[in-house]
Amino acid sequence: MASIKDVAAAAGVSVATVSRVLNSHPSVSPDARARVAAAVESLGYRPNAVARSLRTAQTRTLGLVISDVLNPYFGELARSVEEEARGLGYSVIIGNADERPELQDHHVRTLLDRRIDGLLVSPTDGASPLMLDAARAGTPMVFVDRWIPGVDVPVVRSDGRGAVRDLVAHLHALGHRRLAIIAGPAVTTTGSERVDAFREALASYEIELPDAYIGQGDFQADSGRRVTEAFLDLPEPPDVVFAADNLMALGALDAIRARGLRVPRDIAVAAFDDIPWFVHTDPPITAIAQPTKDLGRAAVRALVDRIEGRVPESVALPAHLVVRRSCGEPPQTPTSMERSNA
C-alpha cells in the first residue's frame, strides 16, 4: 500500500504539500495540485482515514461489514452491535458483503474513507490484501464470527465444538450411524472448523466421515438443496444431514420434500446457527444456537477498548444444542411403574 511519502516523491513535492492537497487547503498552486492528484491516482493511494481521525477528533462512528444481511444470524448480530454501540455513544454504518470478497473490500475501503473510528468485520475469506494492509497499518479492527488466521486482530466468536459433540451424542442415541455434513466455504474459518468438529465428534463413536458424506456448500439455501440432492442420489444415502449453516438447512429441507421424503422418518436434518424460523418448520429443526447477542456486544466492547487505548481481548463464547424433532423423538425412559410391570 502506497504511503504519503511515496505520493510526495512521485509528484516531486513535499509531504506537507501532499497533505495540504488532500485536505483541500487553498495555498497550493494548480500545477502542484495536479501533480499530486496524478500521483495519488497512479499509486492507488488512500489516506488512512481512521488514523487521521484519531490524530484530530473521533467521529464516534464504527463500521460493520457482515457476510450476508439476508441471513437471520447476521441480522441479529448487526442489531446487537448497533444497540451496544449506541449505548457507548457510537453510531454504526453497516456494509453487506453478500459473501463476495470484492464487495467486502469495497465496503471496507468506503468505511475507511468515511473516517470511522474502528471496524468490525466478518471476513468472507482470508486473502483480502486491503484488510491485511489496514490491520498492519494499525486500523482499530475486530473480527467477529469469522477471522483471518495469523492476523494480529482480536477475534470475537462462538466455540461450537462442545455443541457439535452434544449433537453427535444425540444422533448416536437415536440410532443414527450414517451422518453427512453440508460444509460452508473452505476459505472461511467457520466452514473448515465445523467440519473438523463434526469429524472429531464422530470419531469418538468410531464413526467415519467419508468424502461422499461431505458436501461443499456456500452458506446459501441453493447450495444446501444441491448438496442434499447429491446425498439422496448415493447408493447408500445418509441417515442425517447436518448443515453447517441455517440457510443451507432450509435448502436441505426443500430437497428432501421435493423427493417426497419426510423428516425425520426417512432422513434427519440438523443445523448450525439456530434461528426463530426453525421453531415453525415441520418438524421443528434441531440446531446449534450461537450466543449471537452476546457476540455483538462483546465485539463492540473489544473494538471500543482498542479505539480508546485499552488492550482488547479475543473472546470465544460457547454455543449450545437445541433439541427439537427433526432428528427423531428421544428414547423414552420407562417410569418406575413401567419397570415394575416389565
Coordinates of C-alpha atoms in Angstrom, one line a residue:
M1 CA 0.0 0.0 0.0
A2 CA 1.5 3.4 -1.1
S3 CA 2.3 5.9 1.6
I4 CA 2.0 9.7 1.6
K5 CA 5.8 9.8 1.2
D6 CA 5.5 7.7 -2.0
V7 CA 3.0 10.2 -3.3
A8 CA 5.3 13.2 -2.5
A9 CA 8.2 11.5 -4.2
A10 CA 6.2 10.7 -7.3
A11 CA 4.8 14.2 -7.5
G12 CA 8.1 15.9 -6.8
V13 CA 6.7 17.9 -3.8
S14 CA 7.0 17.8 0.0
V15 CA 4.8 15.6 2.2
A16 CA 3.4 18.8 3.6
T17 CA 2.2 19.8 0.2
V18 CA 0.5 16.4 -0.4
S19 CA -1.2 16.8 3.0
R20 CA -2.5 20.3 2.0
V21 CA -3.8 19.0 -1.3
L22 CA -5.6 16.0 0.4
N23 CA -7.2 18.4 2.9
S24 CA -8.2 20.9 0.1
H25 CA -6.0 23.7 1.5
P26 CA -6.1 26.7 -0.8
S27 CA -2.4 27.6 -0.5
V28 CA -1.3 25.1 -3.2
S29 CA -0.5 26.0 -6.9
P30 CA -2.7 24.4 -9.6
D31 CA 0.4 22.7 -11.0
A32 CA 1.4 21.1 -7.7
R33 CA -2.2 20.1 -7.1
A34 CA -2.5 18.4 -10.5
R35 CA 0.8 16.5 -10.0
V36 CA -0.3 15.3 -6.5
A37 CA -3.7 14.2 -7.9
A38 CA -2.0 12.3 -10.7
A39 CA 0.4 10.6 -8.2
V40 CA -2.5 9.6 -5.9
E41 CA -4.3 8.1 -8.9
S42 CA -1.4 6.2 -10.3
L43 CA -0.2 4.8 -7.0
G44 CA -3.7 4.0 -5.8
Y45 CA -3.0 5.9 -2.6
R46 CA -5.7 6.1 0.1
P47 CA -5.3 8.1 3.3
N48 CA -5.6 6.2 6.5
A49 CA -8.8 7.8 7.4
V50 CA -9.0 6.1 10.8
A51 CA -5.5 7.1 11.9
R52 CA -6.2 10.6 10.7
S53 CA -9.4 10.9 12.7
L54 CA -7.6 9.6 15.8
R55 CA -5.0 12.4 15.4
T56 CA -7.7 15.0 15.2
A57 CA -11.1 14.2 16.5
Q58 CA -13.1 10.9 16.7
T59 CA -16.2 10.6 14.5
R60 CA -17.8 8.3 17.1
T61 CA -18.7 6.0 14.2
L62 CA -18.0 2.3 13.8
G63 CA -18.1 0.3 10.6
L64 CA -19.6 -3.2 10.4
V65 CA -19.1 -5.4 7.4
I66 CA -21.2 -8.6 7.6
S67 CA -21.2 -11.6 5.3
D68 CA -24.9 -11.8 4.4
V69 CA -27.6 -9.4 5.6
L70 CA -30.3 -11.9 4.4
N71 CA -29.0 -14.5 6.9
P72 CA -31.1 -14.1 10.1
Y73 CA -28.0 -14.8 12.2
F74 CA -26.1 -11.8 10.8
G75 CA -29.2 -9.6 11.0
E76 CA -29.4 -10.4 14.7
L77 CA -25.7 -9.8 15.1
A78 CA -25.9 -6.4 13.4
R79 CA -28.8 -5.4 15.6
S80 CA -26.8 -6.3 18.7
V81 CA -23.8 -4.4 17.5
E82 CA -25.9 -1.3 16.8
E83 CA -27.5 -1.4 20.2
E84 CA -24.3 -1.9 22.2
A85 CA -22.5 0.8 20.1
R86 CA -25.4 3.3 20.7
G87 CA -25.2 2.7 24.4
L88 CA -21.5 3.6 24.3
G89 CA -22.1 6.7 22.3
Y90 CA -21.2 5.4 18.9
S91 CA -23.2 5.1 15.7
V92 CA -22.7 2.2 13.2
I93 CA -22.5 2.1 9.4
I94 CA -23.2 -1.4 8.0
G95 CA -22.0 -2.9 4.8
N96 CA -23.3 -6.2 3.4
A97 CA -20.6 -8.3 1.7
D98 CA -23.1 -10.8 0.3
E99 CA -20.4 -13.5 0.7
R100 CA -18.4 -11.7 -2.1
P101 CA -14.8 -10.8 -1.3
E102 CA -14.7 -7.9 -3.8
L103 CA -17.9 -6.4 -2.3
Q104 CA -16.4 -6.9 1.2
D105 CA -13.3 -4.9 0.2
H106 CA -15.5 -2.2 -1.4
H107 CA -17.3 -1.7 1.9
V108 CA -14.0 -1.7 3.9
R109 CA -12.5 0.9 1.6
T110 CA -15.6 3.1 1.8
L111 CA -15.8 2.9 5.5
L112 CA -12.2 3.8 6.0
D113 CA -12.6 6.8 3.7
R114 CA -15.6 7.9 5.8
R115 CA -13.2 8.3 8.8
I116 CA -14.8 5.7 11.0
D117 CA -13.1 5.2 14.4
G118 CA -12.9 1.4 14.1
L119 CA -14.0 -1.6 12.0
L120 CA -15.9 -4.8 12.8
V121 CA -15.6 -7.4 10.1
S122 CA -16.8 -11.0 9.5
P123 CA -14.4 -11.9 6.7
T124 CA -15.7 -13.7 3.6
D125 CA -12.2 -15.2 3.0
G126 CA -8.7 -14.9 4.3
A127 CA -7.0 -13.3 1.4
S128 CA -8.0 -9.7 1.4
P129 CA -4.9 -7.5 0.8
L130 CA -6.8 -4.4 1.7
M131 CA -7.9 -5.8 5.1
L132 CA -4.5 -7.2 5.8
D133 CA -2.9 -3.8 5.0
A134 CA -5.4 -2.0 7.1
A135 CA -4.7 -4.3 10.1
R136 CA -1.0 -3.9 9.7
A137 CA -1.3 -0.1 9.5
G138 CA -2.9 0.0 12.9
T139 CA -6.6 0.4 12.0
P140 CA -8.6 -0.4 15.1
M141 CA -10.3 -3.6 14.0
V142 CA -12.0 -6.7 15.5
F143 CA -13.0 -9.9 13.6
V144 CA -16.4 -11.2 14.6
D145 CA -17.8 -14.7 14.0
R146 CA -15.1 -15.4 11.4
W147 CA -11.5 -14.4 11.3
I148 CA -8.2 -14.4 9.3
P149 CA -5.6 -16.8 10.9
G150 CA -2.3 -15.2 11.5
V151 CA -3.5 -11.6 11.5
D152 CA -3.0 -9.8 14.8
V153 CA -6.6 -8.6 15.3
P154 CA -8.8 -9.6 18.3
V155 CA -11.4 -12.2 17.4
V156 CA -14.9 -12.4 19.0
R157 CA -16.6 -15.7 18.0
S158 CA -18.5 -18.7 19.4
D159 CA -17.0 -22.0 20.2
G160 CA -19.2 -24.7 18.8
R161 CA -17.1 -27.8 19.3
G162 CA -18.9 -28.8 22.6
A163 CA -22.3 -28.3 21.0
V164 CA -21.3 -30.4 18.0
R165 CA -20.2 -33.2 20.3
D166 CA -23.6 -32.9 22.0
L167 CA -25.3 -33.1 18.7
V168 CA -23.5 -36.2 17.6
A169 CA -24.2 -37.8 21.0
H170 CA -27.9 -37.0 20.5
L171 CA -27.9 -38.5 17.0
H172 CA -26.0 -41.6 18.1
A173 CA -28.5 -42.2 20.9
L174 CA -31.3 -42.0 18.3
G175 CA -29.6 -44.8 16.4
H176 CA -28.2 -42.8 13.5
R177 CA -24.9 -44.0 12.1
R178 CA -24.6 -42.6 8.6
L179 CA -24.1 -38.9 9.2
A180 CA -23.3 -36.3 6.4
I181 CA -22.4 -32.7 6.6
I182 CA -23.1 -29.7 4.2
A183 CA -19.9 -27.7 4.8
G184 CA -19.5 -24.0 4.3
P185 CA -16.8 -22.4 2.1
A186 CA -13.4 -23.9 2.9
V187 CA -11.9 -20.3 2.7
T188 CA -13.8 -19.3 5.8
T189 CA -12.7 -20.3 9.2
T190 CA -16.2 -21.3 10.3
G191 CA -16.5 -23.5 7.2
S192 CA -13.5 -25.6 8.0
E193 CA -13.8 -25.5 11.8
R194 CA -17.3 -27.0 11.8
V195 CA -16.3 -29.9 9.5
D196 CA -13.3 -30.6 11.8
A197 CA -15.5 -30.5 14.9
F198 CA -18.0 -32.9 13.3
R199 CA -15.4 -35.3 12.2
E200 CA -13.8 -35.4 15.7
A201 CA -17.2 -35.9 17.4
L202 CA -17.9 -38.8 15.0
A203 CA -14.5 -40.4 15.7
S204 CA -15.3 -40.6 19.4
Y205 CA -18.0 -43.1 18.4
E206 CA -15.7 -44.8 15.9
I207 CA -17.9 -43.4 13.0
E208 CA -16.1 -42.3 9.9
L209 CA -16.9 -39.3 7.8
P210 CA -16.3 -40.5 4.2
D211 CA -15.8 -38.0 1.4
A212 CA -19.1 -38.8 -0.1
Y213 CA -20.8 -37.6 3.1
I214 CA -19.1 -34.2 2.9
G215 CA -20.9 -31.7 0.6
Q216 CA -19.5 -28.3 -0.4
G217 CA -21.9 -25.5 0.2
D218 CA -21.6 -21.7 0.3
F219 CA -23.9 -20.7 3.2
Q220 CA -26.8 -20.2 0.8
A221 CA -30.0 -22.2 0.6
D222 CA -29.4 -23.2 -3.1
S223 CA -26.2 -25.0 -2.2
G224 CA -27.9 -26.8 0.7
R225 CA -30.6 -28.0 -1.8
R226 CA -27.9 -29.1 -4.4
V227 CA -25.7 -31.0 -1.9
T228 CA -28.7 -32.8 -0.3
E229 CA -29.9 -33.9 -3.7
A230 CA -26.5 -35.4 -4.3
F231 CA -26.6 -37.2 -0.9
L232 CA -30.0 -38.6 -1.7
D233 CA -28.7 -40.0 -5.0
L234 CA -25.9 -42.0 -3.3
P235 CA -26.3 -45.8 -3.3
E236 CA -26.4 -45.6 0.5
P237 CA -27.8 -42.2 1.5
P238 CA -27.0 -40.8 4.9
D239 CA -29.4 -41.1 7.9
V240 CA -28.7 -37.5 8.9
V241 CA -27.9 -34.3 7.0
F242 CA -26.1 -31.7 9.3
A243 CA -26.0 -28.3 7.6
A244 CA -23.2 -26.0 8.8
D245 CA -25.5 -23.0 8.4
N246 CA -29.2 -22.2 8.8
L247 CA -29.9 -21.3 5.2
M248 CA -28.3 -24.5 3.9
A249 CA -30.5 -26.4 6.3
L250 CA -33.6 -24.8 4.7
G251 CA -32.3 -25.8 1.3
A252 CA -31.8 -29.3 2.6
L253 CA -35.4 -29.5 3.7
D254 CA -36.6 -28.3 0.3
A255 CA -34.6 -31.1 -1.5
I256 CA -36.0 -33.8 0.9
R257 CA -39.6 -32.7 0.4
A258 CA -39.1 -32.5 -3.4
R259 CA -38.3 -36.2 -3.3
G260 CA -41.5 -37.0 -1.4
L261 CA -39.5 -37.9 1.7
R262 CA -40.3 -37.0 5.3
V263 CA -38.2 -35.6 8.1
P264 CA -37.2 -37.4 10.3
R265 CA -39.0 -40.6 9.2
D266 CA -36.9 -41.0 6.1
I267 CA -33.9 -38.8 6.8
A268 CA -33.0 -36.5 9.7
V269 CA -31.9 -32.8 9.5
A270 CA -29.9 -30.7 11.9
A271 CA -28.3 -27.3 11.6
F272 CA -25.6 -25.0 12.9
D273 CA -26.9 -21.4 13.7
D274 CA -30.4 -21.6 15.3
I275 CA -32.9 -19.1 14.0
P276 CA -36.5 -18.3 15.0
W277 CA -37.8 -19.8 11.8
F278 CA -36.7 -23.3 12.9
V279 CA -39.5 -23.4 15.5
H280 CA -42.1 -23.1 12.8
T281 CA -40.7 -25.6 10.3
D282 CA -42.4 -29.0 10.0
P283 CA -40.9 -30.6 12.0
P284 CA -39.0 -28.0 14.1
I285 CA -35.3 -28.3 13.4
T286 CA -32.7 -29.4 15.9
A287 CA -29.9 -26.8 15.8
I288 CA -26.8 -25.4 17.5
A289 CA -27.5 -22.0 18.8
Q290 CA -24.8 -19.3 19.0
P291 CA -24.9 -16.6 21.6
T292 CA -25.4 -14.0 18.9
K293 CA -26.5 -11.0 21.0
D294 CA -23.6 -11.6 23.4
L295 CA -21.2 -11.9 20.5
G296 CA -22.3 -8.5 19.1
R297 CA -21.9 -6.8 22.5
A298 CA -18.5 -8.3 23.1
A299 CA -17.3 -7.3 19.7
V300 CA -18.2 -3.7 20.2
R301 CA -16.6 -3.6 23.6
A302 CA -13.4 -5.1 22.2
L303 CA -13.3 -2.5 19.4
V304 CA -14.0 0.4 21.7
D305 CA -11.2 -0.8 24.0
R306 CA -8.9 -0.7 21.0
I307 CA -10.1 2.8 19.9
E308 CA -9.7 4.2 23.4
G309 CA -6.3 2.9 24.1
R310 CA -7.1 -0.1 26.2
V311 CA -5.9 -3.7 25.4
P312 CA -8.7 -5.6 23.8
E313 CA -9.1 -9.4 24.3
S314 CA -10.3 -12.1 22.0
V315 CA -13.4 -13.8 23.2
A316 CA -14.8 -17.3 22.5
L317 CA -18.4 -17.9 23.8
P318 CA -19.8 -21.4 24.0
A319 CA -22.7 -22.4 21.7
H320 CA -25.3 -24.9 22.8
L321 CA -27.6 -27.6 21.3
V322 CA -31.3 -27.0 21.0
V323 CA -33.1 -30.4 20.5
R324 CA -36.3 -30.4 18.5
R325 CA -38.0 -33.2 16.5
S326 CA -36.1 -33.1 13.1
C327 CA -33.8 -35.9 14.1
G328 CA -36.4 -38.2 15.8
E329 CA -38.0 -38.5 19.1
P330 CA -35.6 -39.1 22.0
P331 CA -35.9 -42.6 23.6
Q332 CA -38.5 -42.6 26.4
T333 CA -37.2 -43.6 29.8
P334 CA -39.6 -46.1 31.5
T335 CA -41.3 -44.9 34.6
S336 CA -40.9 -46.9 37.9
M337 CA -44.4 -48.4 37.3
E338 CA -43.5 -49.5 33.8
R339 CA -40.3 -51.1 35.0
S340 CA -42.1 -52.9 37.8
N341 CA -44.6 -54.3 35.3
A342 CA -41.9 -55.3 32.7

